[in-house]
Short mmCIF file of C-alpha atoms in Angstrom, two decimals:
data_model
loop_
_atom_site.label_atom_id
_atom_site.label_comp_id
_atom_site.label_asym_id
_atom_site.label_seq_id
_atom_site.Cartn_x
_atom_site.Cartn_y
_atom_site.Cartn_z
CA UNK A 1 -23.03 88.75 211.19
CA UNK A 2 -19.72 87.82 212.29
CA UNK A 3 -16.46 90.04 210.43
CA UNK A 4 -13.02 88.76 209.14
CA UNK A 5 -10.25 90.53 209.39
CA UNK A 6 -7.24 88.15 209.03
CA UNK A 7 -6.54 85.18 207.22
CA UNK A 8 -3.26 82.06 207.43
CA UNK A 9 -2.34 80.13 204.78
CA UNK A 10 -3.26 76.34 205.25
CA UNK A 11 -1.37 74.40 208.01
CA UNK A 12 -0.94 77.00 210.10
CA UNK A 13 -4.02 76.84 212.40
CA UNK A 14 -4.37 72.94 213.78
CA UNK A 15 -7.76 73.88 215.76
CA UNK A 16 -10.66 72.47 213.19
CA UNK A 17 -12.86 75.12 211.56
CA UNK A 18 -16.65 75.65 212.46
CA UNK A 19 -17.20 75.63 209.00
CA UNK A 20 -16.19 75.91 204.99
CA UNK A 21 -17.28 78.15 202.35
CA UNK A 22 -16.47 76.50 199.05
CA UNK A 23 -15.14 78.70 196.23
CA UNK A 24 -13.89 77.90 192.57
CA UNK A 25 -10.47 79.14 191.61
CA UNK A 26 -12.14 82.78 190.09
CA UNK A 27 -13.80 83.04 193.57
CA UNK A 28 -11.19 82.54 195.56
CA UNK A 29 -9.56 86.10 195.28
CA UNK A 30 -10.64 88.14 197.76
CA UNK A 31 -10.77 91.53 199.60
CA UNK A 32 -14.29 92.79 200.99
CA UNK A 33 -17.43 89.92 200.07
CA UNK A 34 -19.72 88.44 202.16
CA UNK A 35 -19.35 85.01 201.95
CA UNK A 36 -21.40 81.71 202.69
CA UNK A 37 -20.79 79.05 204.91
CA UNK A 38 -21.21 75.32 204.06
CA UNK A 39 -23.75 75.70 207.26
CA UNK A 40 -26.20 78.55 205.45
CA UNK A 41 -24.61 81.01 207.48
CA UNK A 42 -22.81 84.03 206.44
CA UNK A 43 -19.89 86.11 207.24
CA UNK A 44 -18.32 89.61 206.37
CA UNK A 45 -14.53 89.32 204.41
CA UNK A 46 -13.02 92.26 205.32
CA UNK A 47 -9.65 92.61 204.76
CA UNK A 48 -6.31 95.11 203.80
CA UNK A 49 -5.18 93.93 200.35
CA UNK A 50 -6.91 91.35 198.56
CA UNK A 51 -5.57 87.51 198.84
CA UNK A 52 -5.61 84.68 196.57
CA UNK A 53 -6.54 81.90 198.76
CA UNK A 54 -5.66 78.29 198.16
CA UNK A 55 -8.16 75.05 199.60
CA UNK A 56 -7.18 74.41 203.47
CA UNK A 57 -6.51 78.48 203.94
CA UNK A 58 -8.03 79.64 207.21
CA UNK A 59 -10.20 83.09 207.81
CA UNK A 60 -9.99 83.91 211.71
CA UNK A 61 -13.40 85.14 212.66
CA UNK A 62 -14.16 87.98 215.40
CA UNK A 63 -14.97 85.27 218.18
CA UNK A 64 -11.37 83.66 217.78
CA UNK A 65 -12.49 80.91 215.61
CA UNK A 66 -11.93 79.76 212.29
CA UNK A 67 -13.47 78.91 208.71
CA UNK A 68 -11.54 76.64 205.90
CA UNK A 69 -11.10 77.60 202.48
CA UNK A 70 -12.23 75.00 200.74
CA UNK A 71 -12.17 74.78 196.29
CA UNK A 72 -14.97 73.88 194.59
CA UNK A 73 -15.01 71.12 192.24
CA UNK A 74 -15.52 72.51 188.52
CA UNK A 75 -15.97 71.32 185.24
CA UNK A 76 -12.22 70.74 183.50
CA UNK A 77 -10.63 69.03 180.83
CA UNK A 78 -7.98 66.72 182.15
CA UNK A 79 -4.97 66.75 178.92
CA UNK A 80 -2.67 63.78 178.61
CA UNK A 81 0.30 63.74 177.06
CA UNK A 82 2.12 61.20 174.39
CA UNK A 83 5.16 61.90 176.68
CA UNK A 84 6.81 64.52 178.86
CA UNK A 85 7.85 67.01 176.17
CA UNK A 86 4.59 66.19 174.33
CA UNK A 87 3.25 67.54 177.81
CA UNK A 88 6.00 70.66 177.96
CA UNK A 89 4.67 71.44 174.00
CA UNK A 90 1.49 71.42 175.11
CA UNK A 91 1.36 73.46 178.31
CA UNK A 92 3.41 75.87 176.00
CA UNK A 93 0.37 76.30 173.39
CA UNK A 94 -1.78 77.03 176.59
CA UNK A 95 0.16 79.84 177.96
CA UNK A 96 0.58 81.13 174.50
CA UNK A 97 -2.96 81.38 175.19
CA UNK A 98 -2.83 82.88 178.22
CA UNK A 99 -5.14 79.96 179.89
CA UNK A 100 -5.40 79.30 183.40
CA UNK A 101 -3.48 75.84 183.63
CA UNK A 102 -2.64 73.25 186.62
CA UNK A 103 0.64 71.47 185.29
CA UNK A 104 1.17 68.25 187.35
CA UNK A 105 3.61 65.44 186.03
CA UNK A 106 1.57 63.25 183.44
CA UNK A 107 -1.41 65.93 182.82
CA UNK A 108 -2.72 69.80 182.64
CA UNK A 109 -5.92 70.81 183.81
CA UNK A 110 -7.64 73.83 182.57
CA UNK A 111 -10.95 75.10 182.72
CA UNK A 112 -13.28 73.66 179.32
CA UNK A 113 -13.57 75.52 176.37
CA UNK A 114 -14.19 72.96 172.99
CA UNK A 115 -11.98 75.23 170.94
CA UNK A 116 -9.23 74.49 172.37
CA UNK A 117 -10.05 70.88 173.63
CA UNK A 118 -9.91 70.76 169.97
CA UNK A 119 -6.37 72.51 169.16
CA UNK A 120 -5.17 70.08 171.55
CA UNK A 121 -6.35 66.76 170.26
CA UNK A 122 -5.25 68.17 166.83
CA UNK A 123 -1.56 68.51 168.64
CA UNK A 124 -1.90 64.73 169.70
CA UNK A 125 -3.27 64.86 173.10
CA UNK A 126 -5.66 62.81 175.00
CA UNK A 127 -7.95 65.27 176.44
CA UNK A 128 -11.22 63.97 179.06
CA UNK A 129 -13.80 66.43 180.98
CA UNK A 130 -13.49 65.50 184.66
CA UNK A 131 -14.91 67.60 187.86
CA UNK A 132 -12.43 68.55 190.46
CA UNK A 133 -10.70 71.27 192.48
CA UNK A 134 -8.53 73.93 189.91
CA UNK A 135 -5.47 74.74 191.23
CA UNK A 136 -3.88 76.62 188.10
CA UNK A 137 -0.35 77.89 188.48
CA UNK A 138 0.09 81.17 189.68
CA UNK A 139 1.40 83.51 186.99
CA UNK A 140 4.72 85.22 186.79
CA UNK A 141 2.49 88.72 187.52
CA UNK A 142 0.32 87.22 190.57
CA UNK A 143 2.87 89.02 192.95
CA UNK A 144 2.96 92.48 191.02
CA UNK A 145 -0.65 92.95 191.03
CA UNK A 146 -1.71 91.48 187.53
CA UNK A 147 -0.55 93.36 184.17
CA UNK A 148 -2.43 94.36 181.18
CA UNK A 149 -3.38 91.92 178.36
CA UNK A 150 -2.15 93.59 174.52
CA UNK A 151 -2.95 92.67 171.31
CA UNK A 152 0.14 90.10 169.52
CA UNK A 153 0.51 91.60 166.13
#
């Protein structure tokens, strides 16, 4: 089994990879795991500090070459505003909730849960289940190591 020790964030390395290993988002951050390739293969992750790793992220392998990252499509619900600060009101409720959230221009994506699917279409928004890649935003603690979660009184 081949070991990987190093890692570059996507667009770095131009040389195509031998192979993927899909992940969703809550697979994707990573320290020590073996991991398997699109190909049935597998290979030892093996590094420092643990990395969140984003779709097109490389993992250099002991022989020089190199794997892709690449995220697994998952089961969302795609959220549609009335208008942008219907979508600004609406992406607040979610992190009032704490909920992983990708925030693009005319929609959120978050991962499904009906209770909320159904706090949001009682705020006014147009909410579908779709199946794609979850890129949620990275929170304001990513870079500190995470904080604890407390009870609001």
């Amino acid at each position: 089994m081949q070991y990987i020790h190093s890692h570059h964030k996507a667009g770095v390395i131009t040389d195509p990879p031998v192979d993927t290993i899909s992940l969703p988002h809550d697979l994707r951050h990573l320290r020590r795991k073996v991991l398997h390739l699109s190909n049935g293969g597998m290979v030892m992750l093996d590094l420092k500090e643990a990395v969140l790793f984003a779709d097109g992220d490389r993992l250099i392998l002991d022989d020089g070459s190199n794997v892709a990252i690449a995220a697994a499509s998952e089961k969302l619900f795609e959220i549609k505003p009335r208008d942008p600060l219907h979508l600004i009101e609406l992406a607040w409720h979610l992190g009032n909730r704490h909920l992983s959230a990708q925030i693009e221009e005319g929609r959120i994506l978050i991962l499904r849960d009906h209770v909320i699917r159904q706090m949001l279409e009682g705020l006014g928004a147009t909410v579908a289940e779709v199946e794609e890649p979850f890129h949620p935003v990275r929170g304001a603690y990513h870079a500190h190591g995470g904080h604890d979660h407390h009870a609001h009184g």
